[in-house]
PDB file of C-alpha atoms in Angstrom:
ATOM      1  CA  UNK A 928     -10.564 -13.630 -12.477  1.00 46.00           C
ATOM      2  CA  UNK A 929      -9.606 -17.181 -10.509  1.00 50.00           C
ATOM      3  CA  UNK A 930      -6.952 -19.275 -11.959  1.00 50.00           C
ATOM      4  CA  UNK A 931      -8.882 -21.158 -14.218  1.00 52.00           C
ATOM      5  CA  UNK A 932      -9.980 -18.490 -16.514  1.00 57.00           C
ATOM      6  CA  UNK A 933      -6.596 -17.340 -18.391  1.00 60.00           C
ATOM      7  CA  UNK A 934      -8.719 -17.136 -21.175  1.00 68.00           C
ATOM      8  CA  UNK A 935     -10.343 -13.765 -20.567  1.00 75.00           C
ATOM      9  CA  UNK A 936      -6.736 -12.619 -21.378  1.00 73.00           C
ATOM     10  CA  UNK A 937      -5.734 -14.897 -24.186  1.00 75.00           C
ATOM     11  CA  UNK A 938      -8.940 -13.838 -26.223  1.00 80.00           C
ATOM     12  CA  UNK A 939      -8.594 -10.583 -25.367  1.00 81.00           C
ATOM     13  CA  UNK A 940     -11.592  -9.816 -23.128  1.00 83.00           C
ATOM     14  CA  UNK A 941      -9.183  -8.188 -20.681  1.00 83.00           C
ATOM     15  CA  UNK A 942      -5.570  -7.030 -20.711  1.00 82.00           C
ATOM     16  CA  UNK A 943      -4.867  -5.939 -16.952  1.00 86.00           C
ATOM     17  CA  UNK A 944      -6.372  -7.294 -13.735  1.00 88.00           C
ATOM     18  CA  UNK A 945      -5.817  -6.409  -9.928  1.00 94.00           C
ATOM     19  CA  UNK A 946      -5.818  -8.173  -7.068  1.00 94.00           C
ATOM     20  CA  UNK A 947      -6.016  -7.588  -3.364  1.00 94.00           C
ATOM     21  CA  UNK A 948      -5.020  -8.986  -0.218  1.00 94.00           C
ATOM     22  CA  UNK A 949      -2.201 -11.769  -1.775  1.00 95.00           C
ATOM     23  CA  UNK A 950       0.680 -12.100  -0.103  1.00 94.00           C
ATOM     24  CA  UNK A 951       4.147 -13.879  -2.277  1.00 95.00           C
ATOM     25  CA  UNK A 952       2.814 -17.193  -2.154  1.00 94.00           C
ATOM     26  CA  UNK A 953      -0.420 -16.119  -3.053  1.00 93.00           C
ATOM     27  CA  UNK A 954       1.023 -13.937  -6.354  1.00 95.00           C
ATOM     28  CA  UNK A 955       3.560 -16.866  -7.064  1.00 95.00           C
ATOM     29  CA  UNK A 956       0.475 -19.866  -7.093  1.00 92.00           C
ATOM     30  CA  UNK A 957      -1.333 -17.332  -9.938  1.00 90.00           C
ATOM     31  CA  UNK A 958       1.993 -16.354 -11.746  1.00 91.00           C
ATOM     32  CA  UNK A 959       2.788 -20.232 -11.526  1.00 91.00           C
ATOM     33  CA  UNK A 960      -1.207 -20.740 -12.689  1.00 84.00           C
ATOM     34  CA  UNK A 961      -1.408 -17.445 -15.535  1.00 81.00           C
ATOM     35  CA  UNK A 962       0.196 -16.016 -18.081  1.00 78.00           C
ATOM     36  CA  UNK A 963      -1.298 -12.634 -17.144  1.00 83.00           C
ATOM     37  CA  UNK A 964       0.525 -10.520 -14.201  1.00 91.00           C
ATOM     38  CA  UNK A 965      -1.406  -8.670 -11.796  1.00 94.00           C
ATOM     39  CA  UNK A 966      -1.156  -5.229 -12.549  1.00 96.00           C
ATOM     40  CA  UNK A 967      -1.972  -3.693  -8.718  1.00 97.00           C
ATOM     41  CA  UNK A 968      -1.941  -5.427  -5.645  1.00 97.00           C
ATOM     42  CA  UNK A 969      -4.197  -3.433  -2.794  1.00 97.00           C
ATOM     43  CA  UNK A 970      -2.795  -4.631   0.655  1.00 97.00           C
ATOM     44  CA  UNK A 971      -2.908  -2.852   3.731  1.00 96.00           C
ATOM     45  CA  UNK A 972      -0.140  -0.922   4.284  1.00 97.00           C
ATOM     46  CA  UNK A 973       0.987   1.674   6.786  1.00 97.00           C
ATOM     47  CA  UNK A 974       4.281   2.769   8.800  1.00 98.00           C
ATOM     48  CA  UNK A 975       2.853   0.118  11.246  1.00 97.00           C
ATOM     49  CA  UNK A 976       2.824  -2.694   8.770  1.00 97.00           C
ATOM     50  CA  UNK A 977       5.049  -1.989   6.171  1.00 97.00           C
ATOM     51  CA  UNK A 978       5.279  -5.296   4.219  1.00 96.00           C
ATOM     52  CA  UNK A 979       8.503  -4.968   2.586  1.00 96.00           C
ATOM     53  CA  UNK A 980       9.232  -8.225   1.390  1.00 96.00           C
ATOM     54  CA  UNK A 981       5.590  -8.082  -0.059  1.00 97.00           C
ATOM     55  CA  UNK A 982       7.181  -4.681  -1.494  1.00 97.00           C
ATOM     56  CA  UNK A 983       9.858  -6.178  -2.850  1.00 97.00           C
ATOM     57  CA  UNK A 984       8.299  -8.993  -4.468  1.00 97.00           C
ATOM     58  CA  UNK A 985       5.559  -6.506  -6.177  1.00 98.00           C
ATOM     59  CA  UNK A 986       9.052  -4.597  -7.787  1.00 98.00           C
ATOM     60  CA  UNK A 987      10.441  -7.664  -8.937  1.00 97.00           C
ATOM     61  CA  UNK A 988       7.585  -8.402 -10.373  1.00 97.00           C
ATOM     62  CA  UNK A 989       6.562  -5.296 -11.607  1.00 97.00           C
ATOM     63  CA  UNK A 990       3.407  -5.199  -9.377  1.00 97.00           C
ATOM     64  CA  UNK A 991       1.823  -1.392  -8.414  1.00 98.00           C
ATOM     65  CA  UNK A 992       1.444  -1.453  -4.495  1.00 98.00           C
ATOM     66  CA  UNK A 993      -1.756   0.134  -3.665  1.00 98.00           C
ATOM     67  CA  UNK A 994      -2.199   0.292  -0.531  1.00 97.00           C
ATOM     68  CA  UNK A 995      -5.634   0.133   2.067  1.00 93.00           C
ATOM     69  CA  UNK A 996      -6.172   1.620   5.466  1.00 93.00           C
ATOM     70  CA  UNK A 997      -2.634   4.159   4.511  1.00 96.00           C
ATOM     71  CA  UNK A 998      -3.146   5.884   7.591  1.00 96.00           C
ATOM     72  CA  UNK A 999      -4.065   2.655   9.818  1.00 95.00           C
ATOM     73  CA  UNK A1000      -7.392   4.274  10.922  1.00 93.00           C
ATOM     74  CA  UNK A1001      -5.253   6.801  12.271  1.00 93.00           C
ATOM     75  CA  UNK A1002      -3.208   4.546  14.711  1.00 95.00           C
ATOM     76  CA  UNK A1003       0.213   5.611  13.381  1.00 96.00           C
ATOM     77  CA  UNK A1004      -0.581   9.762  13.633  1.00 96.00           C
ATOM     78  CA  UNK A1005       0.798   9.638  16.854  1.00 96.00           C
ATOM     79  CA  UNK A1006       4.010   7.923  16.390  1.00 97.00           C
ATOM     80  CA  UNK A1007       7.245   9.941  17.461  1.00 97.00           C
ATOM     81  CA  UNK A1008       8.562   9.730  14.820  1.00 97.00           C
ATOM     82  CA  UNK A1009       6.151  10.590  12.372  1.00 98.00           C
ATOM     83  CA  UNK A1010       4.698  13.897  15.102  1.00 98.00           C
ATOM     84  CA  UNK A1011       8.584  14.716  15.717  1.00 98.00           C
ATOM     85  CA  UNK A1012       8.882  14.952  11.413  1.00 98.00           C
ATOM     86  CA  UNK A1013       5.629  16.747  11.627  1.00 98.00           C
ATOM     87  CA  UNK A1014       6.484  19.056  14.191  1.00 98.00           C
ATOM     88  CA  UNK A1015       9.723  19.788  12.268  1.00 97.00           C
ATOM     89  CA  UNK A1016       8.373  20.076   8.521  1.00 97.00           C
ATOM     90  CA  UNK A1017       5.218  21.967   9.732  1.00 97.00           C
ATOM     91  CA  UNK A1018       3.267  18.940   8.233  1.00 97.00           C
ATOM     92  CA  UNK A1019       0.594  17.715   9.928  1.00 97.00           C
ATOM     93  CA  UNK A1020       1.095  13.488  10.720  1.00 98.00           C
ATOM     94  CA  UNK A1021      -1.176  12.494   7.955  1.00 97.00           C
ATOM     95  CA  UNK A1022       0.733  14.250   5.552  1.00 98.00           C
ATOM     96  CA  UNK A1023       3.800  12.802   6.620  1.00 98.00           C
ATOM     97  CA  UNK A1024       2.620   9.011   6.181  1.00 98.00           C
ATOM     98  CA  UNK A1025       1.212  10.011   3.184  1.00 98.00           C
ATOM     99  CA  UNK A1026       4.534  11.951   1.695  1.00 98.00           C
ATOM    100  CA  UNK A1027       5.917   8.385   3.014  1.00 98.00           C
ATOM    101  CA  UNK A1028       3.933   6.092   0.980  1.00 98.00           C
ATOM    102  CA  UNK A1029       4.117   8.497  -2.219  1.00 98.00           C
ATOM    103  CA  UNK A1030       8.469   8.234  -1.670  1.00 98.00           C
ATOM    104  CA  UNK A1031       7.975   4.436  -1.413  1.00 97.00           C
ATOM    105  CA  UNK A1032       5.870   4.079  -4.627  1.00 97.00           C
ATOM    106  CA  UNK A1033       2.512   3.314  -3.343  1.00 97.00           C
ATOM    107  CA  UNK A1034      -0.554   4.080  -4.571  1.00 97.00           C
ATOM    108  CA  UNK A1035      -2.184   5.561  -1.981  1.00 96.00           C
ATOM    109  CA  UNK A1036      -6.087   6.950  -1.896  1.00 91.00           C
ATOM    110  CA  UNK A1037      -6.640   8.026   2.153  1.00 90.00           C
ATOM    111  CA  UNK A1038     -10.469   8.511   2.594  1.00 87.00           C
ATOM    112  CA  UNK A1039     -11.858  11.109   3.987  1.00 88.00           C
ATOM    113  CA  UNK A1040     -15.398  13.057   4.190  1.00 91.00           C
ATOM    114  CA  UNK A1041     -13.950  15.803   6.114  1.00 92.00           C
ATOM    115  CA  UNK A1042     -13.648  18.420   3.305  1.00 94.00           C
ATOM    116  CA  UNK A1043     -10.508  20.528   5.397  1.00 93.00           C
ATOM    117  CA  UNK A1044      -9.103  16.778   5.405  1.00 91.00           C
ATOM    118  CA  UNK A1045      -9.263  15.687   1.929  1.00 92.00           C
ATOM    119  CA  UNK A1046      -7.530  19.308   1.029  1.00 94.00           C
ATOM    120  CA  UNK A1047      -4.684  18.641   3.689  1.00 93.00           C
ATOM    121  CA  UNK A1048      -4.096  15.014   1.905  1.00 92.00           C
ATOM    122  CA  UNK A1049      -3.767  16.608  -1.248  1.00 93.00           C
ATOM    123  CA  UNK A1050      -1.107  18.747   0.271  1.00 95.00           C
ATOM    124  CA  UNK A1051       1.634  16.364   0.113  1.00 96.00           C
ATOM    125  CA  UNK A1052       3.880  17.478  -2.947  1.00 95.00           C
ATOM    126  CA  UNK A1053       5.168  20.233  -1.672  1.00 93.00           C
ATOM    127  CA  UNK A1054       7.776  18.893   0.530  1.00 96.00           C
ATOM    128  CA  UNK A1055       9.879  15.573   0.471  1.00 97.00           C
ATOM    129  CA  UNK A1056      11.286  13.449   3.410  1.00 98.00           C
ATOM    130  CA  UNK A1057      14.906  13.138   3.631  1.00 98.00           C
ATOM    131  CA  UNK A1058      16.234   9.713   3.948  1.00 98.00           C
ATOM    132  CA  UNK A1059      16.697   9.864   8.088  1.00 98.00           C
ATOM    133  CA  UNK A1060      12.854  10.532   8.087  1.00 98.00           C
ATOM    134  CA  UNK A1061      12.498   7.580   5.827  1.00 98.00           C
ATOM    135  CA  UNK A1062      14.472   5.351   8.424  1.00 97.00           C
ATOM    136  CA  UNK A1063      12.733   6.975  11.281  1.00 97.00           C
ATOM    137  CA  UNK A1064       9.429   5.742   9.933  1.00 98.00           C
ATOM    138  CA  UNK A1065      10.759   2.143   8.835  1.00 96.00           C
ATOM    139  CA  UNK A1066      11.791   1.610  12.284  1.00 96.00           C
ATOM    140  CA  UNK A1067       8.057   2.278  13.348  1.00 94.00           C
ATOM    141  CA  UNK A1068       7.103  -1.026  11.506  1.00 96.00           C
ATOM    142  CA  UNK A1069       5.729  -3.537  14.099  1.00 92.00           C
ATOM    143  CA  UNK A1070       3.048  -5.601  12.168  1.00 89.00           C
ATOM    144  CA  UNK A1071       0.201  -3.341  13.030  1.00 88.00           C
ATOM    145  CA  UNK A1072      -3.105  -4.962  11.493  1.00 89.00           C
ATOM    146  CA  UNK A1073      -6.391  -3.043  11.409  1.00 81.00           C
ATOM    147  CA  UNK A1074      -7.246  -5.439   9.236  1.00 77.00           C
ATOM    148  CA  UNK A1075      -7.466  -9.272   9.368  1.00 70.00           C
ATOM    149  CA  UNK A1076      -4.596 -11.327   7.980  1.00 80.00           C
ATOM    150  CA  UNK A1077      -5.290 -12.652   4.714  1.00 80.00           C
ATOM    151  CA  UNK A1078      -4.494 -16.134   5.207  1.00 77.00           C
ATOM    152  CA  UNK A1079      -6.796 -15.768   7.924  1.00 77.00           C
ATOM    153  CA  UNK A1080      -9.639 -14.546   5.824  1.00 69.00           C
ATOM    154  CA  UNK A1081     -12.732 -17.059   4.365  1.00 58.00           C
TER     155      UNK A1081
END
């Protein structure tokens, strides 16, 4: 949908859309341009680049936060804070960023093709971070991309 087809939702032809990559001025130029709210915005998002003013703006707004690349290609697994919760919950580091985003709110889909791996990321319900391990992973936020920026992308 761009912002000059509001009528898809106006006649009816759709009643949810999502978006991806939009940062707050991005979302506020198509809330300013559409009467229709995104209903999921898929950024990347990881204990390396946390976005939470993106978060918060997606709350206010009552945007989902899905979120791409959750494990950052598996550059945050070795963070000491997320091994030294791992080593302590008998988690593995996955797990533990994924427990992470699930406590935030995020959707969060990790891919996988290793079938021992897509078992383990299912694994994540039976425990829950306490809110020192949710500090100790916010401080690990440092504007990691493994992505490009999306103001930066054509």
């Amino acid at each position: 949908m761009t912002l000059r087809e509001p009528w898809l939702a106006e006649e009816g032809r759709i009643r949810a859309a999502g978006v991806s990559n939009f940062q707050s001025a991005h979302l506020k130029r198509l809330l300013d341009a559409s009467a229709l709210t995104p209903a999921v915005n898929q950024v990347e998002l990881h204990p390396g680049l946390q976005q939470a003013e993106l978060r918060a703006f997606h709350a206010e707004h009552k945007i989902a936060t899905e979120a791409w690349s959750p494990l950052a290609q598996g550059a945050v697994l070795d963070d000491p804070a997320i091994t030294a919760i791992a080593a302590r919950t008998g988690r593995s580091p996955a797990q533990v960023v994924l427990r992470w985003h699930l406590q935030l709110g995020n959707i969060v889909i990790p891919k996988s093709v290793t079938p021992a791996r897509i078992r383990q990321n299912l694994d994540v319900f039976g425990f829950r971070l306490t809110e020192e391990d949710m500090a100790s992973i916010a401080a690990a936020d440092r504007g990691l991309r493994t992505g490009p920026h999306p103001d930066e992308l054509n």
